[in-house]
Coordinates of C-alpha atoms and ligand atoms in Angstrom, one line a residue:
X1 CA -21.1 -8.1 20.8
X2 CA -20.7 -11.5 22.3
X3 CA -18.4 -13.2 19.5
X4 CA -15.1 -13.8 20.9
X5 CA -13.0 -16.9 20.4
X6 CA -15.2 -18.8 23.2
X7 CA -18.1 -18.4 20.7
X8 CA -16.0 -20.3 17.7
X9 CA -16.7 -24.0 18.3
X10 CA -15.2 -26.8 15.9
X11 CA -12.3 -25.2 15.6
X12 CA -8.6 -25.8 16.5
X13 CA -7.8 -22.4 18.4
X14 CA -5.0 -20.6 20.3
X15 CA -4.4 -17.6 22.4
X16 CA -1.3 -15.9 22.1
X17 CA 0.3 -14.3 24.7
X18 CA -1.0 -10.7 23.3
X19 CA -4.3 -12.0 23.8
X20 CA -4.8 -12.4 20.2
X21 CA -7.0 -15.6 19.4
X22 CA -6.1 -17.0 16.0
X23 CA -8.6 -19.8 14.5
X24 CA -8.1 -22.6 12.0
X25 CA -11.3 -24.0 10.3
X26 CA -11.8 -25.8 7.6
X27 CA -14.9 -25.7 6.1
X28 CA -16.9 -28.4 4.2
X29 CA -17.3 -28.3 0.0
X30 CA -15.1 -27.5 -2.5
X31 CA -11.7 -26.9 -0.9
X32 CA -10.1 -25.0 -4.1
X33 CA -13.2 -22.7 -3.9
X34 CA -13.2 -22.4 0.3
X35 CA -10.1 -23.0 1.5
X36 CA -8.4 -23.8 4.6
X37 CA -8.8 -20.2 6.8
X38 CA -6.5 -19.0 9.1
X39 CA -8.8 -16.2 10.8
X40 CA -7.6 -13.5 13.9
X41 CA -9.4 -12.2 16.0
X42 CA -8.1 -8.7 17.9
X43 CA -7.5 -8.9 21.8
X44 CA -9.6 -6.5 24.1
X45 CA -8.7 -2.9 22.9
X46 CA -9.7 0.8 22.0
X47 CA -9.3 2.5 18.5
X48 CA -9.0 6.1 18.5
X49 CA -9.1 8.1 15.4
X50 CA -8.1 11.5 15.2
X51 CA -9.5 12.9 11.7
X52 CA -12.5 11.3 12.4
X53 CA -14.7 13.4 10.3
X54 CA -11.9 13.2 7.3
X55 CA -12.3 11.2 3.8
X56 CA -9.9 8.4 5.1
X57 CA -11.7 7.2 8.0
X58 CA -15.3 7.5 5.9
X59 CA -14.0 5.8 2.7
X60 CA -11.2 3.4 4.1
X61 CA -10.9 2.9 7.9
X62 CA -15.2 2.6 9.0
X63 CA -15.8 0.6 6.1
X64 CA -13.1 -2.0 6.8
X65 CA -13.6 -1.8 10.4
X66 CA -17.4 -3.1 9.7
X67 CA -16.4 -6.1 7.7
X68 CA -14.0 -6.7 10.6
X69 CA -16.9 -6.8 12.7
X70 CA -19.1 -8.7 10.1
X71 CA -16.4 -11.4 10.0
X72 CA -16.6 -11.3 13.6
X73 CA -12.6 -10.4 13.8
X74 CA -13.3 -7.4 16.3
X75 CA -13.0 -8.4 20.1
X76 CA -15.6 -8.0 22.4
X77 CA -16.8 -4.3 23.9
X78 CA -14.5 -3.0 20.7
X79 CA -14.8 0.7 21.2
X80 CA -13.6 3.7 18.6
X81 CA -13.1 7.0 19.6
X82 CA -13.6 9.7 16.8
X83 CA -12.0 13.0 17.0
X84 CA -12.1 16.1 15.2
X85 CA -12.3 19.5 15.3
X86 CA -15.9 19.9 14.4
X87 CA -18.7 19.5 17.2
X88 CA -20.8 16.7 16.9
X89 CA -22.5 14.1 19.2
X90 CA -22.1 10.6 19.4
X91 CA -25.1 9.8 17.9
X92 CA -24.3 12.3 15.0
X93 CA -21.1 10.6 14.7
X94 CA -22.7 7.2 14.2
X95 CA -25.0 8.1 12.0
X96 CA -22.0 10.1 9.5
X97 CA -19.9 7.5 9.8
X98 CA -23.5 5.0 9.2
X99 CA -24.0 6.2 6.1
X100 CA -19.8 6.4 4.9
X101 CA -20.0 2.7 5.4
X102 CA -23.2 2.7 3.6
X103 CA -21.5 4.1 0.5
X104 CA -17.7 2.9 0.5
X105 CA -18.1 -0.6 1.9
X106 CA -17.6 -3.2 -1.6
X107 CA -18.3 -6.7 -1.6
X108 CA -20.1 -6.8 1.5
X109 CA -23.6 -6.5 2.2
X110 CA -24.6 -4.2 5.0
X111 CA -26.3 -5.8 7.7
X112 CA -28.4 -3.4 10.1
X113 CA -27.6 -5.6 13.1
X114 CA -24.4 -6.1 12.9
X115 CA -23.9 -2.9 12.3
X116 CA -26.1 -1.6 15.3
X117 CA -23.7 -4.2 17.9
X118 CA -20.8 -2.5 16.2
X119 CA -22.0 1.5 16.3
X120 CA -22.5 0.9 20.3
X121 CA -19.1 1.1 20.6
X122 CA -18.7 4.8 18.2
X123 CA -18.0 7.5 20.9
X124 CA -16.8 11.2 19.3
X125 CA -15.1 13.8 21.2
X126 CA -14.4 17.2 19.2
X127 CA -11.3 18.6 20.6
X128 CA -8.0 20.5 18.8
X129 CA -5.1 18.5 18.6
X130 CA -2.8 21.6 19.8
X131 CA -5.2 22.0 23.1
X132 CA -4.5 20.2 26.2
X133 CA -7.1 19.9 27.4
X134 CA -8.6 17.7 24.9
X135 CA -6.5 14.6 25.8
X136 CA -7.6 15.1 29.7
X137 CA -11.4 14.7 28.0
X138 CA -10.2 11.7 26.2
X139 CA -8.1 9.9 29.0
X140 CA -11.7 10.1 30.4
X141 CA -13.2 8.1 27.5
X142 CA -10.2 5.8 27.5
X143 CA -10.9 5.1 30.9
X144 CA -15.0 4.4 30.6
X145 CA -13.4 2.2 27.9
X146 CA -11.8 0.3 29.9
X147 CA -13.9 0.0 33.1
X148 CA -17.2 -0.3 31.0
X149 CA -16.5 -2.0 27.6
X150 CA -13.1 -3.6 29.1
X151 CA -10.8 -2.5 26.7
X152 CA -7.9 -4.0 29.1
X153 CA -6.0 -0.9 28.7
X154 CA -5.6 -1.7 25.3
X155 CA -5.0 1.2 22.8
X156 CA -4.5 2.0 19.2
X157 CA -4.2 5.7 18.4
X158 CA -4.8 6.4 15.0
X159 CA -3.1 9.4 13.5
X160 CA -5.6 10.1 10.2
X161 CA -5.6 13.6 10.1
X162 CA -3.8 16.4 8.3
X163 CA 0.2 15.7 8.2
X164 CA 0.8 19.1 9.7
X165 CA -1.0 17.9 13.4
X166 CA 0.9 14.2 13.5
X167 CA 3.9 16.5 16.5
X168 CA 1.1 18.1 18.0
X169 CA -0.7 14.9 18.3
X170 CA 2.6 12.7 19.3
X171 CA 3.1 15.6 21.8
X172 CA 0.1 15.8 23.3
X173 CA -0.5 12.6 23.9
X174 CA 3.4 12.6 25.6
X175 CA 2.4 15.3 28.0
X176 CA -0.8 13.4 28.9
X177 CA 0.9 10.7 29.7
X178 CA -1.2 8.5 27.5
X179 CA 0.9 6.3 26.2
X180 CA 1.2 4.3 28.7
X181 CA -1.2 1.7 30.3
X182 CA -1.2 -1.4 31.9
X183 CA -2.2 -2.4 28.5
X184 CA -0.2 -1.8 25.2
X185 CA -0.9 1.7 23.2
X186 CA 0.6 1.5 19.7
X187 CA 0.7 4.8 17.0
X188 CA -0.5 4.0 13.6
X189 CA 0.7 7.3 11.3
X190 CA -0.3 7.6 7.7
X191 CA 2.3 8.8 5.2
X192 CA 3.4 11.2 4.4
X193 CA 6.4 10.9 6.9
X194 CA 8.3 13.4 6.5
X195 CA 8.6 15.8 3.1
X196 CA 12.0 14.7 2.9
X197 CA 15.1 12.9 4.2
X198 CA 15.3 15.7 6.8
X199 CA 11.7 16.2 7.5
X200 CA 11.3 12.2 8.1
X201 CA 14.6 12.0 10.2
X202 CA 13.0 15.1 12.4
X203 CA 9.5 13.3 12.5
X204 CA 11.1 10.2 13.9
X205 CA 12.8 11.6 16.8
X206 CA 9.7 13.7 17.8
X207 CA 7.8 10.2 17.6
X208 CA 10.4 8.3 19.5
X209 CA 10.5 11.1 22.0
X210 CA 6.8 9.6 23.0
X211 CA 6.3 6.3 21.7
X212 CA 9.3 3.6 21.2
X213 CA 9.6 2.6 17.6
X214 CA 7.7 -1.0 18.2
X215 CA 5.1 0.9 19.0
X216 CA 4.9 3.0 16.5
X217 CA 2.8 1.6 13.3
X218 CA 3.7 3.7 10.0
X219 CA 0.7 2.4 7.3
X220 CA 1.7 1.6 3.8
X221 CA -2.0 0.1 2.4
X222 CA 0.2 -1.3 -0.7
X223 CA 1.8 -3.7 1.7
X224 CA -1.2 -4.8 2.8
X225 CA -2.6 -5.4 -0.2
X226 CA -3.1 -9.2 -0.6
X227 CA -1.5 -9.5 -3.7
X228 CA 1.6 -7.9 -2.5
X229 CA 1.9 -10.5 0.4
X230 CA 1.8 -13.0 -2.1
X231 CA 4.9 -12.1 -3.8
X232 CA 6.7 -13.4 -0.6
X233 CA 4.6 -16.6 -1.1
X234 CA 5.0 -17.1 -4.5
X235 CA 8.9 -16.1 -4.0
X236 CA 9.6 -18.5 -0.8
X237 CA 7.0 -21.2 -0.8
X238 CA 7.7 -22.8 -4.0
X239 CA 10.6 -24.4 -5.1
X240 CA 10.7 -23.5 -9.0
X241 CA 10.7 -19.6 -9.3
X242 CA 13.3 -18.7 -7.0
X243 CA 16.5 -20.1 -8.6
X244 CA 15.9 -17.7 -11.7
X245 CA 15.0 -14.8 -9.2
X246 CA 18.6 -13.1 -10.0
X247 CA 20.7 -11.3 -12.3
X248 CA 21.5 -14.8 -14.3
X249 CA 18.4 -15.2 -15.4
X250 CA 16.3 -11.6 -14.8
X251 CA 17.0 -8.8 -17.7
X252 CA 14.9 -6.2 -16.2
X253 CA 12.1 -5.3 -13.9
X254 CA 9.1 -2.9 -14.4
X255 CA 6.8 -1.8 -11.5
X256 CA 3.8 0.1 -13.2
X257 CA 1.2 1.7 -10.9
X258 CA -1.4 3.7 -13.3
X259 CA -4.6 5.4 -12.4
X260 CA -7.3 6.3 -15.0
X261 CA -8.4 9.1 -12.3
X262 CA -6.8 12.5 -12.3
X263 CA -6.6 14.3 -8.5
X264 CA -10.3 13.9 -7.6
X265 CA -10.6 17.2 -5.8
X266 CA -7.4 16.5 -3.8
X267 CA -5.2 19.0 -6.0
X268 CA -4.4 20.9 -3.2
X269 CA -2.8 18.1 -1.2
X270 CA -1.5 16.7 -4.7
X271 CA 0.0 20.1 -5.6
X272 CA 2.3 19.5 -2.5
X273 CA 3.0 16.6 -3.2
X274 CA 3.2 15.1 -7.0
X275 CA 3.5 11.2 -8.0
X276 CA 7.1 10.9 -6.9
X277 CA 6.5 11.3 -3.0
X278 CA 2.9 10.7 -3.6
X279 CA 3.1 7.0 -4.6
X280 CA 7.2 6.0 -5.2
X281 CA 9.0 6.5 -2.2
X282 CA 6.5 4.9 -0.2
X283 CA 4.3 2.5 -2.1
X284 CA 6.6 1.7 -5.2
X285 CA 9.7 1.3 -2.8
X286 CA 7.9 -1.0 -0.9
X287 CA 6.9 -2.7 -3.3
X288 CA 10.0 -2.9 -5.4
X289 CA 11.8 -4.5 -1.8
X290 CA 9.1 -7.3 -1.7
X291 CA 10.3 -8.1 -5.1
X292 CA 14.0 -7.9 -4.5
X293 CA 14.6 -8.8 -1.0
X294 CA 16.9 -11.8 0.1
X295 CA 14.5 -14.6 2.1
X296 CA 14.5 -14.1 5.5
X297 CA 15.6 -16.9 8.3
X298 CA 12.0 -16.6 9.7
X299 CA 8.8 -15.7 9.1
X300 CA 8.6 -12.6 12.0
X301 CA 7.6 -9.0 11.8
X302 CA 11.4 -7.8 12.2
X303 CA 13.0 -10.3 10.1
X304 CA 10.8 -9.5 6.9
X305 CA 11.5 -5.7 7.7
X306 CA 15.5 -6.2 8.2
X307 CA 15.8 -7.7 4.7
X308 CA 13.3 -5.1 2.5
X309 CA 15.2 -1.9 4.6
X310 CA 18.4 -3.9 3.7
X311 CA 17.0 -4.0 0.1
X312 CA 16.1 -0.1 0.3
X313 CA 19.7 0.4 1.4
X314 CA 21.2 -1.6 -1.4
X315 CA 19.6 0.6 -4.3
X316 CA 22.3 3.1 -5.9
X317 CA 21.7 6.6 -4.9
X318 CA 21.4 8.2 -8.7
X319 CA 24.5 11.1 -8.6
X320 CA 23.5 14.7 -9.2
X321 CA 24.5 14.1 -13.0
X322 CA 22.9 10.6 -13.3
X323 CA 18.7 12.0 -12.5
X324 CA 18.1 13.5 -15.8
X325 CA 18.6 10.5 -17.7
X326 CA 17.5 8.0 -14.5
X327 CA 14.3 10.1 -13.6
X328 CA 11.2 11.4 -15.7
X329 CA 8.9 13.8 -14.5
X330 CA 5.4 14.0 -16.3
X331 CA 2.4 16.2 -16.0
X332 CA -1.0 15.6 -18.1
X333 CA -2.3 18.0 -20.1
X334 CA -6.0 18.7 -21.4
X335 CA -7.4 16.1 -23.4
X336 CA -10.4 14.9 -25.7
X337 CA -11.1 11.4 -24.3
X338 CA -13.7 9.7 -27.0
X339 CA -15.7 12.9 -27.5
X340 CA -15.4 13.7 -24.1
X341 CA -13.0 16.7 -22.5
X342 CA -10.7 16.2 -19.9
X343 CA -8.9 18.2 -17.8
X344 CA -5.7 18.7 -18.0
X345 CA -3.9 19.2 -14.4
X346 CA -3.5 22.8 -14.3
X347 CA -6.9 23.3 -14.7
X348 CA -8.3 20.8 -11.8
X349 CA -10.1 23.0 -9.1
X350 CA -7.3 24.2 -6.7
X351 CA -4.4 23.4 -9.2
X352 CA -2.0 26.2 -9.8
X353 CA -2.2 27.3 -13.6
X354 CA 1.5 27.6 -13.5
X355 CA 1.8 24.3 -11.9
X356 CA 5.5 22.3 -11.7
X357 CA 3.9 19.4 -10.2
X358 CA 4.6 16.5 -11.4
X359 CA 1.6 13.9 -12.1
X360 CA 3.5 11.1 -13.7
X361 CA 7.1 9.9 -12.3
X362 CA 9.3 7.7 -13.7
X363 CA 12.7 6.1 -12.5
X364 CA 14.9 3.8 -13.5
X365 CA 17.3 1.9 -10.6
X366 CA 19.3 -0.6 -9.8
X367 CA 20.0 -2.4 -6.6
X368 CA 23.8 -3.3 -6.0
X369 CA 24.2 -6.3 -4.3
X370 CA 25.1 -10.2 -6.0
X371 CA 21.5 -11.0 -6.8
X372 CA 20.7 -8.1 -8.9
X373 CA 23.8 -6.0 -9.9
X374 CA 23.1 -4.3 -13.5
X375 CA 19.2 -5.6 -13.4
X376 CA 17.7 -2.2 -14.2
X377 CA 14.1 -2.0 -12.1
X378 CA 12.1 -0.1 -13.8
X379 CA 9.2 2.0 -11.8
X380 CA 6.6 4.3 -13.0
X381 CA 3.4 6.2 -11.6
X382 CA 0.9 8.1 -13.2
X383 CA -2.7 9.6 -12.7
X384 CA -4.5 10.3 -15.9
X385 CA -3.5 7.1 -17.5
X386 CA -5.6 5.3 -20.2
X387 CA -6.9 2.4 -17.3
X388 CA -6.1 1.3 -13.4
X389 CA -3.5 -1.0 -13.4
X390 CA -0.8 -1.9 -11.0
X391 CA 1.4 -4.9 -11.6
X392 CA 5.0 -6.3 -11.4
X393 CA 6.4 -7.4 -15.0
X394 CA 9.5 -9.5 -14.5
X395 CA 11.5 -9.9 -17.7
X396 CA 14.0 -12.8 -18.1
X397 CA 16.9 -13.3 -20.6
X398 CA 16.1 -14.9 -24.1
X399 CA 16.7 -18.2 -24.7
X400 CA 20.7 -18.3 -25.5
X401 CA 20.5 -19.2 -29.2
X402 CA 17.8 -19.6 -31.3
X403 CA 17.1 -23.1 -31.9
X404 CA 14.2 -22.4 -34.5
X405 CA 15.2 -19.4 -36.3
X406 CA 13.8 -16.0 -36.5
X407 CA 11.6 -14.9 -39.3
X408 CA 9.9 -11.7 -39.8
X409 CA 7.9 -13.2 -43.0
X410 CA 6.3 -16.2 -40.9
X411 CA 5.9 -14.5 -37.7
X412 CA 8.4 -16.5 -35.6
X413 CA 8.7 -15.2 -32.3
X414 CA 12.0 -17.3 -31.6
X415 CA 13.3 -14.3 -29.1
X416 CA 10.1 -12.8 -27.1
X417 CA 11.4 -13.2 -23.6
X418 CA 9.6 -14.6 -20.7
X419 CA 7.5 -12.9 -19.1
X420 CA 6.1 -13.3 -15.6
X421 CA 3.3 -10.7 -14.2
X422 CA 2.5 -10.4 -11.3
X423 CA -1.5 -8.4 -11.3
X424 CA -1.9 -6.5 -8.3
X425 CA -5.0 -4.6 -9.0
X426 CA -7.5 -4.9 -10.6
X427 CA -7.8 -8.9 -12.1
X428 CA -5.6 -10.0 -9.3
X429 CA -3.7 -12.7 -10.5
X430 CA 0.0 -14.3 -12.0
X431 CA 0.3 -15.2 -15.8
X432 CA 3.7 -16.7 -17.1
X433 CA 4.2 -15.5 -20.8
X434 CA 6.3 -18.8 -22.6
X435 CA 6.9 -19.5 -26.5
X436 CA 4.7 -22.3 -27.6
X437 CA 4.6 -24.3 -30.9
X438 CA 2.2 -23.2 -33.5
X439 CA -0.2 -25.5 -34.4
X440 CA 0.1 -27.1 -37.9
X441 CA 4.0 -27.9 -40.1
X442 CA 7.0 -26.5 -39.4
X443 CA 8.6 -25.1 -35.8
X444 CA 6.6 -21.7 -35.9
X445 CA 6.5 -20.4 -32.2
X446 CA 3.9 -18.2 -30.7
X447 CA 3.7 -16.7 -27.1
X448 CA 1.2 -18.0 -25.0
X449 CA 0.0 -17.5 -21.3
X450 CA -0.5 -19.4 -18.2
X451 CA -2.4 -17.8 -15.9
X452 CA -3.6 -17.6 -12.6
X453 CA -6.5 -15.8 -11.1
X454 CA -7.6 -15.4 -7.8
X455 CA -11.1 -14.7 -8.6
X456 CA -11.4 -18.1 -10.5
X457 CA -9.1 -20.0 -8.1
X458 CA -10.2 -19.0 -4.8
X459 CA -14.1 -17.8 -5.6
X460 CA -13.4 -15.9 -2.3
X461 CA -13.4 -11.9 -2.0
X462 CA -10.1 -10.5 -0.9
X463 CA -9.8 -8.2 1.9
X464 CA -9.1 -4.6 1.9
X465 CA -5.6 -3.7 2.8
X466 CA -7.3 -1.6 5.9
X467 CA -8.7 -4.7 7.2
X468 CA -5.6 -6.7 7.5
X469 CA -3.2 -3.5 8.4
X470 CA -6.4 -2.8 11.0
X471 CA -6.2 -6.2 12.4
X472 CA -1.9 -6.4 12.6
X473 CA -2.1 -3.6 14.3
X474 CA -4.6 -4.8 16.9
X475 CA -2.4 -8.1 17.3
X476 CA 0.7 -6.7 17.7
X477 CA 2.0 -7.8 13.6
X478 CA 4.0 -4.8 12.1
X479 CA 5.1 -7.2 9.2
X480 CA 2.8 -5.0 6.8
X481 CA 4.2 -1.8 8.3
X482 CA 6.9 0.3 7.7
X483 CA 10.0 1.0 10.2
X484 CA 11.9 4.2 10.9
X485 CA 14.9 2.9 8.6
X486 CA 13.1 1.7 5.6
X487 CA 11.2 5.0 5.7
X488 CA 14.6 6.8 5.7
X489 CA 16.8 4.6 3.4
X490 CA 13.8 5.0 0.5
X491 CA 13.6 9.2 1.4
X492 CA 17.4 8.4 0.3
X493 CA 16.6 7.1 -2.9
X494 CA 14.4 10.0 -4.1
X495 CA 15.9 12.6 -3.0
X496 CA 18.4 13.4 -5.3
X497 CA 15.5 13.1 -7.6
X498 CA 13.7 15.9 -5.7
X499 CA 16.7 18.6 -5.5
X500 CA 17.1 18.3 -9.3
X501 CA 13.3 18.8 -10.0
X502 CA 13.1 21.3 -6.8
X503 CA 12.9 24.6 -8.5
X504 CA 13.0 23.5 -12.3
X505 CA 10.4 24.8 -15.0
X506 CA 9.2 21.3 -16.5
X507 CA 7.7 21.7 -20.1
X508 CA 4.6 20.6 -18.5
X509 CA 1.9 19.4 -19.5
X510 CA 3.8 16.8 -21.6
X511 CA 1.6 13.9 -21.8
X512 CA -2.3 14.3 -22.6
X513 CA -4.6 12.6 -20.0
X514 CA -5.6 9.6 -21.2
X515 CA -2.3 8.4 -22.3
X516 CA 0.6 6.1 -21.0
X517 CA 2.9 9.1 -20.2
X518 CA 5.4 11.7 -21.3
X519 CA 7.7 10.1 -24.1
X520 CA 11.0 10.8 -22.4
X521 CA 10.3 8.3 -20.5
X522 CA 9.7 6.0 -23.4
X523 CA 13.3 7.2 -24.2
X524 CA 14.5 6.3 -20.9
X525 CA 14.1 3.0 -21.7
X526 CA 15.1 2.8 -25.3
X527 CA 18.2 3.7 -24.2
X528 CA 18.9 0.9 -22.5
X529 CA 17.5 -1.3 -25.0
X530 CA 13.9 -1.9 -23.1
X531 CA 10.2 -0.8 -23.8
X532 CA 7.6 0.2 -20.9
X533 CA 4.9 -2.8 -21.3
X534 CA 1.3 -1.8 -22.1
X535 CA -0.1 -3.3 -19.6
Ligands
LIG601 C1 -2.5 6.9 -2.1 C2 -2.2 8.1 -2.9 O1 -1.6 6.6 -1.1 O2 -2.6 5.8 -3.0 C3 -3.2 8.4 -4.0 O3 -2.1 9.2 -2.0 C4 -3.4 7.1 -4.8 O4 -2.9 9.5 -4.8 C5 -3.7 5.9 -3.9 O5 -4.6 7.4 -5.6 C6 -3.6 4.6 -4.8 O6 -4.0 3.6 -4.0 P1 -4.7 2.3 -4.7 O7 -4.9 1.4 -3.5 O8 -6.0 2.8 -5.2 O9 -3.8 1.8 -5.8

């Protein structure tokens, strides 16, 4: 490949002192529909993925390493080592991993000789991740890396394989003495970290006895998820929204992620698992602290993190007697979806009949500090739902009296709240709900919408989460990622949760898939006065 920033002409361009080469350009036409880009481009480096032959490096990681490449965002002599247990040669591994991009990559069109510059650089070595000898074989790749394709020493191990091998991994790669260079090498490690607050705290200290934490890369894809960096920019670059981002003017919060899809042949992970430590503790969490964290004095990797970990700190541990009316559990049941049968979980291939796992989990919480003390944030998470939606739903206090009355009869909506949602997938996009006049006599008020789309708005496909979280890691950015304490202080919220549902016999199923969830949790919220949205 001979793109680089030396190949990127017309363009205002720096080097950092990583090495990483950021680019402004402006291009000509419409500047709403092509707007000013801010593009990076990796320094020299090595990418080596252990799990190689698994279903997150076909569907997520090759894919959005090729429309790296096709953007041009991968450095020169950009090499991947693939590793798993099975055999397989390099040129088998291209082709695999070939046709995985062939079949996961969206929005993108796949382009044969881009893709050949890129495969050149797809080496495999099959090796187990308890054997020591396999990193000796791999120091020797590394090193071809660097010598042939000049990696600069540079290396990102990749850490996409079964939860069970991330010690052995961390370990052997200690004892090898790989994790140093005259380069940087950085540890990217997919959740889940840790099973619990324990587990995590123990998982952490085997990590750290190898890698210092800022090396050390722990991946939450809903964080890099474009519309979840936005909330900082809709939060802290305008003027307008912020001032009413408290308890003054703020009555509650919900945070709704619902999948349409049951466990998709993952029941056996999932069974382990279930939606709270599946998608709350990490994703939601996260999530919920973007929302709710102070602003921080800059914009830098460590001063975003110190304010969401101090936001994950500040949310009230529920008490023992608290979780049964704080937390619901949900599991879905068989279903007939428009004629057609569904599958309740229990019967998904590898699902325990007898199951206790939960597939839908709900929790209401509240975050004690002076912006939001008594602001209930509400978060739910369910497979089997009627559609895929994830959003943010802010709802703000009525207006104090009202002005215009209230009549059932004429349909005066004199006290629907505000609204504000914030889409995060799918129909990415922000609409403000507001009361507007009626057409025609008389005050008669009707909610309307303003909306915002990114589709419409910026005409330009957003990129994967992978892509950016590929490319921070590369240039040295761990904004997007998480760090050891915001790990451990949102293991800290859910675990009480976990001890009361460890154990229990759950009246499972009690929602039918295809539905938006058990109804205690529709009760959760009743009881405080509020309603889940349908989103
Ligand atoms: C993963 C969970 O982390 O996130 C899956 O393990 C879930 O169970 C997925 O389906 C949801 O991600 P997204 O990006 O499709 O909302």
């Amino acid at each position: 490949m001979t793109h680089g920033c030396a190949a990127l002409q017309d363009s205002a361009s720096a080097v950092t002192a990583e090495g990483a080469c950021y680019v402004e350009s402006m291009s000509e036409g419409n500047p709403f529909h092509d707007p000013l880009r801010f593009e990076r481009h990796a320094p020299p480096c090595a990418l080596v993925i252990f799990g190689a032959n698994g279903d997150l490096t076909r569907r997520m990681l090759m894919p959005a390493l090729y429309r790296l490449a096709y953007d041009r965002s991968l450095p020169p002599g950009f090499t991947v080592v693939g590793n798993s247990r099975s055999a397989m040669s390099d040129e088998r591994f291209r082709d695999v991993m070939r046709e995985s991009v062939i079949q996961f990559l969206r929005d993108t069109p796949f382009d044969e000789r881009i893709w050949r510059d890129f495969a050149e650089g797809l080496y495999y070595r099959a090796g187990d991740l308890r054997d020591q000898g396999f990193y000796r074989e791999l120091e020797k790749v590394l090193a071809s890396a660097e010598n042939e394709r000049h990696s600069g020493g540079n290396v990102v191990f990749y850490l996409a394989t079964q939860p069970s091998l991330y010690e052995a991994a961390a370990a052997g790669i200690g004892a090898a003495g790989l994790q140093q260079s005259a380069g940087w090498r950085r540890l990217v490690i997919e959740k889940p970290f840790g099973r619990d607050l324990d587990s995590a705290r123990d998982l952490n200290r085997k990590l750290h006895a190898v890698f210092p934490e800022e090396s050390i890369y722990r991946i939450d894809h809903y964080l890099g998820k474009e519309t979840v960096q936005n909330v900082l920019a809709f939060r802290f670059g305008n003027g307008v929204f912020e001032p009413l981002w408290n308890r003054r003017y703020v009555n509650h919060v919900q945070i709704t992620a619902a999948e349409s899809i049951g466990v998709e042949g993952r029941a056996a992970y999932y069974q382990e698992s279930g939606a709270l430590r599946d998608m709350i503790q990490n994703h939601l969490l996260q999530v919920m602290a973007t929302v709710a964290m102070e602003p921080c004095a800059v914009y830098e990797p460590n001063a975003v993190r110190d304010e969401r970990a101090k936001l994950l700190r500040s949310i009230r541990i529920l008490r023992e007697d608290e979780v049964d009316s704080h937390a619901v559990a949900g599991q879905y049941g068989p279903a007939d979806i428009g004629g057609e049968k569904a599958r309740g979980f229990r019967q998904e291939d590898g699902a325990n009949p007898d199951s206790q796992t939960d597939t839908y989990a709900a929790l209401a919480l509240f975050v004690e500090n002076w912006r939001w003390a008594g602001v209930p944030f509400y978060i739910r998470t369910g497979k089997r739902m009627p559609r895929r939606v994830t959003d943010i739903a802010i709802s703000f206090n009525t207006a104090p009296f009202s002005l215009f009355g209230s009549d059932g009869q004429t349909g005066l909506m004199a006290t629907t709240p505000n609204l504000l949602v914030l889409r995060i997938q799918p129909e990415e996009g922000i609409s403000l709900r507001f009361l507007s006049k009626q057409p025609g006599g008389g005050m008669r008020l009707r909610p309307v919408s303003m909306d915002f789309n990114y589709g419409s708005s910026f005409g330009a496909r957003l990129p994967s989460a992978y892509e950016t979280l590929l490319l921070d890691v590369m240039t040295g950015d761990a904004t997007l990622y998480t760090r050891q304490d915001m790990v451990e202080a949102s293991w800290a919220v859910v675990q009480p949760v976990m001890n009361a549902w460890a154990g229990r016999r759950f009246d499972f199923p009690n929602y039918a898939a295809g539905t938006w969830g058990p109804a205690a949790a529709d009760e959760m919220l009743a009881r405080q006065g509020h309603a889940w949205r349908k989103p």
